[in-house]
Amino acid sequence: MIALLVRDLRLAVRAGGGFGLSLAFFLIVTVLVPFGVGPEGGTLARIAPGILWVGALLACLLSLDRIFALDFEDGSLDLIATAPIPMEAVVTMKALAHWLTTGLPLVLAAPVFGVLLHLPGPAYFWLVVSLALGTPALSVLGAFGAALTVGLKRGGLLLSLLVLPLYVPTLIFGAELIGRGAEGSSTATPLMMLAGITAATVALVPFAAAAAIRINLR
Amino acid sequence: MSIWEYANPKKFMQTSAWALPWFTGLAVVTLLTGLIWGFFFTPEAANFGTTVKIIYIHVPSAMMAINVWAMMLVTSLIWLIRRHHVSALAAKAAAPIGLVMTLIALFTGAIWGQPMWGTWWEWDPRLTSFLILGLFYLGYLALWAAIDNPDTAADLTGVLCLVGSVFALLSRYAVNFWNQGLHQAASLSVDAEENVSDVYWYPLLLCMAGFVLLFIVLVLIRTRTEVRSRRLQALEARERLA
């Protein structure tokens, strides 16, 4: 399992394109929004939590089709499937590798992008907390979507249609957490809900994703 | 009689061919009675005027939009667990109907909302969760359309339906938390103290029954079409081999 994780991380870093790309995409989304809504600080500060979350979501989506597609094409997914580790573990490791290469950089870079959007002071802590708690769920759900569409030639658009509705609860509670943090009101409810959704997703969705992979490899 | 008998497509075709005219007739009679009663023979409500009559379409279609998904969940489970082929085809046949019901509910709601709330659309929890339900239907249909092998498609859409059900429910409660509603509370619950007045209740009940029957008719027709198209595919495959 560790070997698989290390392999995926190496592939992501050395093959290029995957690692920095979603971060750059996140940056571009953040830069484009002020052009769209105007540079007034008040407006930007109010919509900043939503923009940062939607940006993170789209950046995450961008690299999803790589999770299984490349391995499926060159046949290494068949080999991994016959290896003596359960498919659920494979999916979890793949999702973890995806999170380490896209989710984690987003979490670390988000405060910088928050400055660009005039995010109010107390919200920075909650921005990092909510992205750190929420993005693992995005990666695991994305792995599920990628597992469903792995056998398809042009699965990219379909993948986003399948995955984005699944992101709704995470997005709602994630953005709400930052919003409440910015106002200084109680953050306990969205924090618990966000953490709960992520925990349940990480625990249960790999089983569905593994089932989908098995069907696709049949 | 058990549902396992109907895993045999021949048996299913026979029984559904016999049942279809009865259900069609019943659906037409119930819907016509319910709608005509509702539209022409009920008084106008004090606060709402004539617009109250939209409920005879809005409420049944909204009810069906949710129940069709529930039916797809059950049929997908039956397919995934017992490889009941007709069940998988019924799930496929039901999805477009569910999507149309969702759209009808949203559009009639918008037509009603314009004069009553002064807006076509509001990010109200019920409206929003219906929109999300519509997106789930779209994704489900797109996945069916994208995969060539029918068994793989049935399996994968079944898995999507299971995961989607959980997340559709989750989204329903998440949007509840996110925004307080404009939509009136449920007034048809069996356990509530105060419900909608009987004058509206009886024709509405007929309309709801009519929509259920209409759905059964449509699902039967569409499932029969699916069975026939599978037979055609089998014939073509055999011809290519010969």
Coordinates of C-alpha atoms in Angstrom, one line a residue:
Chain A
M1 CA 0.0 0.0 0.0
I2 CA 2.8 2.4 0.9
A3 CA 4.6 1.4 -2.3
L4 CA 1.5 2.2 -4.3
L5 CA 1.2 5.6 -2.6
V6 CA 4.8 6.4 -3.2
R7 CA 4.5 5.3 -6.9
D8 CA 1.5 7.5 -7.4
L9 CA 3.1 10.5 -5.8
R10 CA 6.3 10.1 -7.9
L11 CA 4.2 9.8 -11.1
A12 CA 2.3 12.9 -10.2
V13 CA 5.4 15.0 -9.4
R14 CA 7.7 13.7 -12.2
A15 CA 5.2 13.4 -15.0
G16 CA 4.4 17.0 -14.6
G17 CA 1.1 18.7 -15.3
G18 CA -0.8 17.3 -12.3
F19 CA 1.0 18.7 -9.4
G20 CA 1.2 22.5 -9.9
L21 CA -1.5 22.7 -12.5
S22 CA -4.5 22.6 -10.1
L23 CA -2.8 25.2 -7.9
A24 CA -2.3 27.4 -10.9
F25 CA -5.9 26.9 -11.9
F26 CA -7.1 27.9 -8.4
L27 CA -5.0 31.0 -8.7
I28 CA -6.5 31.9 -12.0
V29 CA -10.1 31.4 -10.8
T30 CA -9.3 33.7 -7.8
V31 CA -7.8 36.3 -10.1
L32 CA -10.7 36.2 -12.5
V33 CA -13.4 36.7 -10.0
P34 CA -12.6 40.3 -9.1
F35 CA -12.7 41.1 -12.9
G36 CA -16.1 39.7 -13.0
V37 CA -17.7 41.3 -9.9
G38 CA -15.6 44.5 -9.5
P39 CA -12.7 45.3 -7.2
E40 CA -14.7 46.7 -4.2
G41 CA -13.3 45.2 -1.0
G42 CA -16.6 44.8 0.7
T43 CA -18.2 42.7 -2.0
L44 CA -15.1 40.6 -2.4
A45 CA -14.8 39.9 1.3
R46 CA -18.4 38.8 1.5
I47 CA -18.1 36.3 -1.4
A48 CA -14.6 35.2 -0.7
P49 CA -15.4 32.0 1.2
G50 CA -17.7 30.8 -1.5
I51 CA -15.2 31.7 -4.3
L52 CA -12.4 29.9 -2.5
W53 CA -14.5 26.8 -2.0
V54 CA -15.8 26.7 -5.5
G55 CA -12.3 27.3 -6.8
A56 CA -10.9 24.5 -4.7
L57 CA -13.7 22.2 -5.9
L58 CA -13.0 23.0 -9.6
A59 CA -9.3 22.7 -9.2
C60 CA -9.8 19.3 -7.5
L61 CA -12.1 18.2 -10.4
L62 CA -9.5 19.1 -13.0
S63 CA -7.2 16.3 -12.0
L64 CA -9.8 13.6 -11.2
D65 CA -9.7 11.7 -14.5
R66 CA -6.0 11.0 -13.9
I67 CA -6.7 8.9 -10.8
F68 CA -7.4 5.7 -12.6
A69 CA -7.5 6.5 -16.3
L70 CA -3.7 6.3 -17.0
D71 CA -3.4 3.1 -15.0
F72 CA -6.4 1.6 -16.8
E73 CA -4.9 2.5 -20.3
D74 CA -1.5 1.0 -19.8
G75 CA -2.9 -2.1 -18.0
S76 CA -1.2 -1.5 -14.6
L77 CA -4.7 -1.3 -13.0
D78 CA -5.2 -5.0 -13.9
L79 CA -1.9 -5.8 -12.2
I80 CA -2.8 -3.8 -9.2
A81 CA -6.2 -5.5 -9.0
T82 CA -4.5 -8.9 -8.9
A83 CA -2.1 -7.8 -6.3
P84 CA -2.7 -9.2 -2.8
I85 CA -4.3 -6.0 -1.4
P86 CA -8.0 -5.3 -1.4
M87 CA -9.3 -3.0 -4.0
E88 CA -10.8 -0.8 -1.3
A89 CA -7.2 -0.1 0.0
V90 CA -6.1 0.7 -3.6
V91 CA -8.8 3.2 -4.0
T92 CA -8.1 4.8 -0.6
M93 CA -4.4 5.1 -1.4
K94 CA -5.2 6.5 -4.9
A95 CA -7.5 9.1 -3.3
L96 CA -4.9 9.9 -0.7
A97 CA -2.3 10.4 -3.4
H98 CA -4.7 12.7 -5.2
W99 CA -5.4 14.6 -2.0
L100 CA -1.6 15.0 -1.2
T101 CA -1.0 16.4 -4.7
T102 CA -4.0 18.6 -5.1
G103 CA -5.9 19.0 -1.9
L104 CA -3.0 19.7 0.5
P105 CA -1.3 22.3 -1.8
L106 CA -4.7 24.1 -2.0
V107 CA -5.1 24.1 1.8
L108 CA -1.6 25.6 2.2
A109 CA -2.0 28.2 -0.5
A110 CA -5.6 29.2 0.3
P111 CA -4.6 31.9 2.9
V112 CA -2.5 33.7 0.2
F113 CA -5.5 33.7 -2.2
G114 CA -7.7 34.9 0.7
V115 CA -5.5 38.0 0.8
L116 CA -6.3 38.7 -2.8
L117 CA -10.0 38.6 -2.0
H118 CA -9.8 40.7 1.1
L119 CA -10.9 37.9 3.4
P120 CA -11.4 39.4 6.9
G121 CA -8.8 38.6 9.6
P122 CA -10.5 36.0 11.8
A123 CA -11.6 33.9 8.8
Y124 CA -8.1 32.8 7.8
F125 CA -7.9 30.2 10.5
W126 CA -11.3 28.8 9.6
L127 CA -10.5 28.9 5.9
V128 CA -7.6 26.5 6.5
V129 CA -9.5 24.4 8.9
S130 CA -12.5 24.0 6.5
L131 CA -10.4 23.2 3.4
A132 CA -8.3 20.8 5.4
L133 CA -11.4 19.0 6.7
G134 CA -13.4 19.2 3.4
T135 CA -10.9 18.4 0.6
P136 CA -10.3 14.8 1.6
A137 CA -14.0 14.2 1.0
L138 CA -13.6 15.8 -2.4
S139 CA -10.8 13.5 -3.3
V140 CA -12.6 10.3 -2.2
L141 CA -15.8 11.2 -4.0
G142 CA -13.8 12.1 -7.0
A143 CA -12.1 8.7 -6.9
F144 CA -15.6 7.2 -6.9
G145 CA -16.6 9.3 -10.0
A146 CA -13.3 8.4 -11.7
A147 CA -13.9 4.7 -10.9
L148 CA -17.4 4.9 -12.5
T149 CA -16.1 6.5 -15.7
V150 CA -12.7 4.7 -16.0
G151 CA -13.6 2.6 -19.0
L152 CA -15.0 5.4 -21.1
K153 CA -13.1 7.2 -23.8
R154 CA -14.3 10.7 -23.1
G155 CA -15.3 10.5 -19.5
G156 CA -14.2 14.0 -18.5
L157 CA -17.4 15.9 -18.9
L158 CA -19.5 13.0 -17.6
L159 CA -17.2 12.8 -14.6
S160 CA -18.0 16.4 -13.6
L161 CA -21.7 15.8 -14.1
L162 CA -21.6 12.8 -11.8
V163 CA -19.3 14.2 -9.1
L164 CA -20.4 17.8 -8.7
P165 CA -23.8 17.0 -7.2
L166 CA -22.1 14.8 -4.7
Y167 CA -20.0 17.8 -3.6
V168 CA -23.0 19.9 -2.6
P169 CA -23.1 19.0 1.2
T170 CA -19.3 19.5 1.6
L171 CA -19.5 22.8 -0.2
I172 CA -22.4 24.1 1.9
F173 CA -20.9 23.3 5.2
G174 CA -17.4 24.3 4.2
A175 CA -18.4 27.7 3.0
E176 CA -20.7 28.2 5.9
L177 CA -17.9 27.4 8.3
I178 CA -15.7 30.1 6.9
G179 CA -18.6 32.6 6.7
R180 CA -19.4 32.1 10.4
G181 CA -15.8 32.2 11.3
A182 CA -15.5 35.6 9.5
E183 CA -18.5 36.9 11.4
G184 CA -17.2 35.6 14.7
S185 CA -20.4 33.6 15.4
S186 CA -20.5 30.0 16.6
T187 CA -18.8 27.6 14.2
A188 CA -19.5 24.4 16.1
T189 CA -22.4 23.1 13.9
P190 CA -20.9 23.4 10.4
L191 CA -17.5 22.2 11.8
M192 CA -19.1 19.0 13.2
M193 CA -21.1 18.5 10.1
L194 CA -18.2 19.0 7.7
A195 CA -16.0 16.7 9.8
G196 CA -18.8 14.1 10.0
I197 CA -19.4 14.1 6.2
T198 CA -15.7 13.8 5.5
A199 CA -15.3 10.9 8.0
A200 CA -18.2 9.0 6.7
T201 CA -17.2 9.6 3.1
V202 CA -13.6 8.5 3.6
A203 CA -14.9 5.4 5.5
L204 CA -17.7 4.3 3.2
V205 CA -17.3 5.6 -0.4
P206 CA -14.1 3.5 -1.1
F207 CA -16.3 0.4 -1.0
A208 CA -18.5 1.8 -3.7
A209 CA -15.6 3.0 -5.7
A210 CA -13.9 -0.4 -5.4
A211 CA -17.1 -2.1 -6.6
A212 CA -17.2 0.2 -9.6
I213 CA -13.6 -0.6 -10.5
R214 CA -14.2 -4.3 -10.3
I215 CA -17.2 -4.0 -12.6
N216 CA -15.1 -2.0 -15.1
L217 CA -12.3 -4.5 -15.0
R218 CA -14.7 -7.4 -15.6
Chain B
M1 CA -46.8 -14.7 -7.7
S2 CA -43.4 -13.3 -6.9
I3 CA -41.2 -10.7 -8.5
W4 CA -38.6 -13.4 -9.2
E5 CA -40.9 -14.9 -11.8
Y6 CA -40.6 -11.7 -13.8
A7 CA -36.9 -11.9 -14.0
N8 CA -37.9 -14.0 -17.0
P9 CA -38.5 -11.4 -19.7
K10 CA -41.0 -13.6 -21.5
K11 CA -43.2 -13.9 -18.4
F12 CA -42.8 -10.1 -17.8
M13 CA -43.9 -9.3 -21.4
Q14 CA -46.9 -11.5 -21.1
T15 CA -48.1 -10.2 -17.8
S16 CA -47.4 -6.5 -18.7
A17 CA -49.2 -6.9 -22.0
W18 CA -52.2 -8.0 -20.1
A19 CA -52.0 -5.4 -17.4
L20 CA -51.1 -2.4 -19.5
P21 CA -54.6 -1.6 -20.9
W22 CA -56.2 -1.9 -17.4
F23 CA -53.6 0.4 -15.9
T24 CA -53.9 2.8 -18.8
G25 CA -57.7 3.0 -18.5
L26 CA -57.6 3.4 -14.8
A27 CA -54.9 6.2 -15.0
V28 CA -56.9 8.1 -17.6
V29 CA -60.1 7.9 -15.6
T30 CA -58.5 8.9 -12.3
L31 CA -56.5 11.7 -13.8
L32 CA -59.4 13.1 -15.8
T33 CA -61.7 12.9 -12.8
G34 CA -59.2 14.4 -10.4
L35 CA -58.1 17.2 -12.7
I36 CA -61.6 18.2 -13.9
W37 CA -62.9 18.1 -10.3
G38 CA -59.9 20.1 -9.1
F39 CA -59.9 22.7 -11.9
F40 CA -63.6 23.4 -12.2
F41 CA -65.5 22.2 -9.1
T42 CA -63.4 23.5 -6.2
P43 CA -63.8 27.0 -4.7
E44 CA -61.0 29.5 -5.0
A45 CA -58.9 29.8 -1.9
A46 CA -59.1 33.0 0.1
N47 CA -55.4 34.1 -0.1
F48 CA -54.4 32.4 -3.3
G49 CA -57.3 32.9 -5.9
T50 CA -57.2 30.7 -8.9
T51 CA -53.5 29.9 -8.5
V52 CA -54.4 27.3 -5.9
K53 CA -55.4 25.0 -8.7
I54 CA -51.7 24.5 -9.6
I55 CA -51.4 22.1 -6.7
Y56 CA -53.3 19.4 -8.6
I57 CA -50.2 19.1 -10.8
H58 CA -47.5 20.5 -8.6
V59 CA -48.0 18.3 -5.5
P60 CA -48.4 14.9 -7.4
S61 CA -45.4 15.5 -9.7
A62 CA -43.2 16.6 -6.7
M63 CA -44.3 13.4 -4.8
M64 CA -43.5 11.3 -7.9
A65 CA -40.1 12.9 -8.4
I66 CA -39.0 11.7 -5.0
N67 CA -40.8 8.3 -5.2
V68 CA -39.4 7.5 -8.6
W69 CA -35.9 7.8 -7.3
A70 CA -36.9 5.6 -4.4
M71 CA -38.3 3.0 -6.9
M72 CA -35.0 3.2 -8.8
L73 CA -33.1 2.6 -5.6
V74 CA -35.1 -0.5 -4.9
T75 CA -34.9 -1.9 -8.4
S76 CA -31.2 -1.2 -8.6
L77 CA -30.7 -3.1 -5.3
I78 CA -32.7 -6.0 -6.6
W79 CA -30.6 -6.0 -9.8
L80 CA -27.3 -5.7 -7.9
I81 CA -28.1 -8.4 -5.4
R82 CA -30.1 -10.9 -7.4
R83 CA -29.2 -10.1 -11.1
H84 CA -32.9 -9.5 -11.9
H85 CA -32.5 -8.2 -15.5
V86 CA -36.0 -6.8 -15.9
S87 CA -35.5 -4.9 -12.6
A88 CA -32.4 -3.1 -14.0
L89 CA -34.3 -2.2 -17.1
A90 CA -37.2 -0.9 -15.0
A91 CA -34.7 1.4 -13.2
K92 CA -33.4 2.6 -16.5
A93 CA -37.0 3.1 -17.8
A94 CA -38.0 5.1 -14.7
A95 CA -35.2 7.7 -14.7
P96 CA -36.4 9.9 -17.6
I97 CA -39.9 9.9 -16.1
G98 CA -38.4 11.0 -12.7
L99 CA -36.5 13.8 -14.4
V100 CA -39.6 15.1 -16.2
M101 CA -41.6 14.9 -12.9
T102 CA -38.9 17.0 -11.2
L103 CA -39.0 19.5 -14.0
I104 CA -42.8 19.7 -13.9
A105 CA -42.7 20.3 -10.2
L106 CA -40.1 23.0 -10.6
F107 CA -41.9 24.8 -13.4
T108 CA -45.4 24.7 -11.9
G109 CA -43.8 25.9 -8.7
A110 CA -42.2 28.8 -10.6
I111 CA -45.5 29.7 -12.2
W112 CA -47.2 29.7 -8.8
G113 CA -44.3 31.5 -7.1
Q114 CA -44.4 34.4 -9.5
P115 CA -47.8 35.9 -8.5
M116 CA -47.6 34.5 -4.9
W117 CA -44.1 35.2 -3.7
G118 CA -43.3 37.8 -6.4
T119 CA -40.4 35.7 -7.7
W120 CA -39.9 32.9 -10.2
W121 CA -37.0 31.4 -8.3
E122 CA -35.8 31.6 -4.7
W123 CA -32.9 29.7 -3.1
D124 CA -35.4 28.0 -0.8
P125 CA -34.4 24.6 0.7
R126 CA -37.2 22.7 -1.1
L127 CA -36.6 24.4 -4.4
T128 CA -32.8 23.9 -4.2
S129 CA -33.0 20.3 -3.2
F130 CA -35.3 19.6 -6.1
L131 CA -32.8 21.2 -8.4
I132 CA -30.1 19.0 -7.0
L133 CA -32.4 16.0 -7.4
G134 CA -32.7 16.9 -11.0
L135 CA -28.9 17.0 -11.4
F136 CA -28.7 13.5 -9.9
Y137 CA -31.3 12.3 -12.5
L138 CA -29.2 13.9 -15.2
G139 CA -26.0 12.3 -14.1
Y140 CA -27.7 8.9 -13.8
L141 CA -29.1 9.2 -17.3
A142 CA -25.8 10.4 -18.7
L143 CA -24.0 7.4 -17.2
W144 CA -26.5 5.0 -18.8
A145 CA -26.1 6.7 -22.1
A146 CA -22.3 6.6 -22.0
I147 CA -21.6 2.9 -21.4
D148 CA -22.1 0.4 -24.3
N149 CA -22.2 -2.9 -22.5
P150 CA -25.7 -3.1 -21.0
D151 CA -24.7 -5.2 -17.9
T152 CA -21.8 -3.0 -17.0
A153 CA -24.0 0.1 -17.5
A154 CA -26.7 -1.5 -15.2
D155 CA -24.1 -2.3 -12.6
L156 CA -22.4 1.1 -12.6
T157 CA -25.6 3.1 -12.6
G158 CA -26.9 0.9 -9.8
V159 CA -23.9 1.8 -7.7
L160 CA -24.3 5.4 -8.6
C161 CA -28.0 5.3 -7.6
L162 CA -27.0 3.9 -4.1
V163 CA -24.4 6.5 -3.5
G164 CA -26.6 9.2 -5.0
S165 CA -29.5 8.4 -2.8
V166 CA -27.4 9.0 0.3
F167 CA -26.0 12.3 -1.0
A168 CA -29.4 13.5 -2.3
L169 CA -30.8 13.0 1.2
L170 CA -27.7 14.6 2.7
S171 CA -28.1 17.6 0.4
R172 CA -31.7 18.0 1.4
Y173 CA -30.8 18.5 5.0
A174 CA -27.7 20.5 4.2
V175 CA -29.6 23.1 2.2
N176 CA -32.2 23.2 5.0
F177 CA -29.3 24.4 7.3
W178 CA -28.0 26.8 4.7
N179 CA -31.1 28.9 4.0
Q180 CA -34.4 29.3 5.6
G181 CA -37.4 28.7 3.4
L182 CA -40.2 30.5 1.7
H183 CA -42.1 27.4 0.7
Q184 CA -45.1 26.5 2.9
A185 CA -44.7 23.6 5.3
A186 CA -46.2 20.3 4.4
S187 CA -50.0 20.4 4.7
L188 CA -50.8 16.8 3.7
S189 CA -49.1 14.9 6.4
V190 CA -51.1 12.0 7.8
D191 CA -50.0 12.7 11.4
A192 CA -50.5 16.5 11.4
E193 CA -53.2 18.2 13.4
E194 CA -54.3 20.7 10.7
N195 CA -54.2 19.7 7.1
V196 CA -55.5 21.2 3.8
S197 CA -59.3 21.4 3.8
D198 CA -61.2 18.4 2.5
V199 CA -62.6 20.4 -0.4
Y200 CA -59.1 20.4 -1.9
W201 CA -57.9 17.2 -0.3
Y202 CA -60.2 14.7 -2.2
P203 CA -59.5 15.9 -5.8
L204 CA -55.8 16.1 -4.9
L205 CA -55.8 12.6 -3.6
L206 CA -57.3 11.5 -6.9
C207 CA -54.7 13.4 -8.8
M208 CA -51.9 11.8 -6.8
A209 CA -53.4 8.3 -7.4
G210 CA -53.6 9.3 -11.1
F211 CA -50.0 10.3 -11.2
V212 CA -48.9 7.0 -9.6
L213 CA -51.0 5.1 -12.2
L214 CA -49.6 7.2 -15.0
F215 CA -46.1 6.4 -13.8
I216 CA -46.9 2.7 -13.7
V217 CA -48.2 2.8 -17.3
L218 CA -45.2 4.8 -18.5
V219 CA -42.7 2.5 -16.7
L220 CA -44.4 -0.6 -18.1
I221 CA -44.3 0.8 -21.7
R222 CA -40.7 1.9 -21.4
T223 CA -39.5 -1.3 -19.8
R224 CA -41.3 -3.3 -22.6
T225 CA -39.4 -1.1 -25.1
E226 CA -36.1 -1.8 -23.3
V227 CA -36.8 -5.5 -23.3
R228 CA -37.6 -5.4 -27.0
S229 CA -34.5 -3.4 -27.8
R230 CA -32.4 -5.9 -25.9
R231 CA -34.0 -8.7 -28.0
L232 CA -33.1 -6.7 -31.2
Q233 CA -29.5 -6.4 -30.1
A234 CA -29.4 -10.1 -29.4
L235 CA -30.8 -10.9 -32.8
E236 CA -28.4 -8.5 -34.5
A237 CA -25.5 -10.1 -32.6
R238 CA -26.6 -13.6 -33.7
E239 CA -26.9 -12.5 -37.3
R240 CA -23.4 -11.1 -37.3
L241 CA -22.1 -14.4 -36.0
A242 CA -23.9 -16.4 -38.5

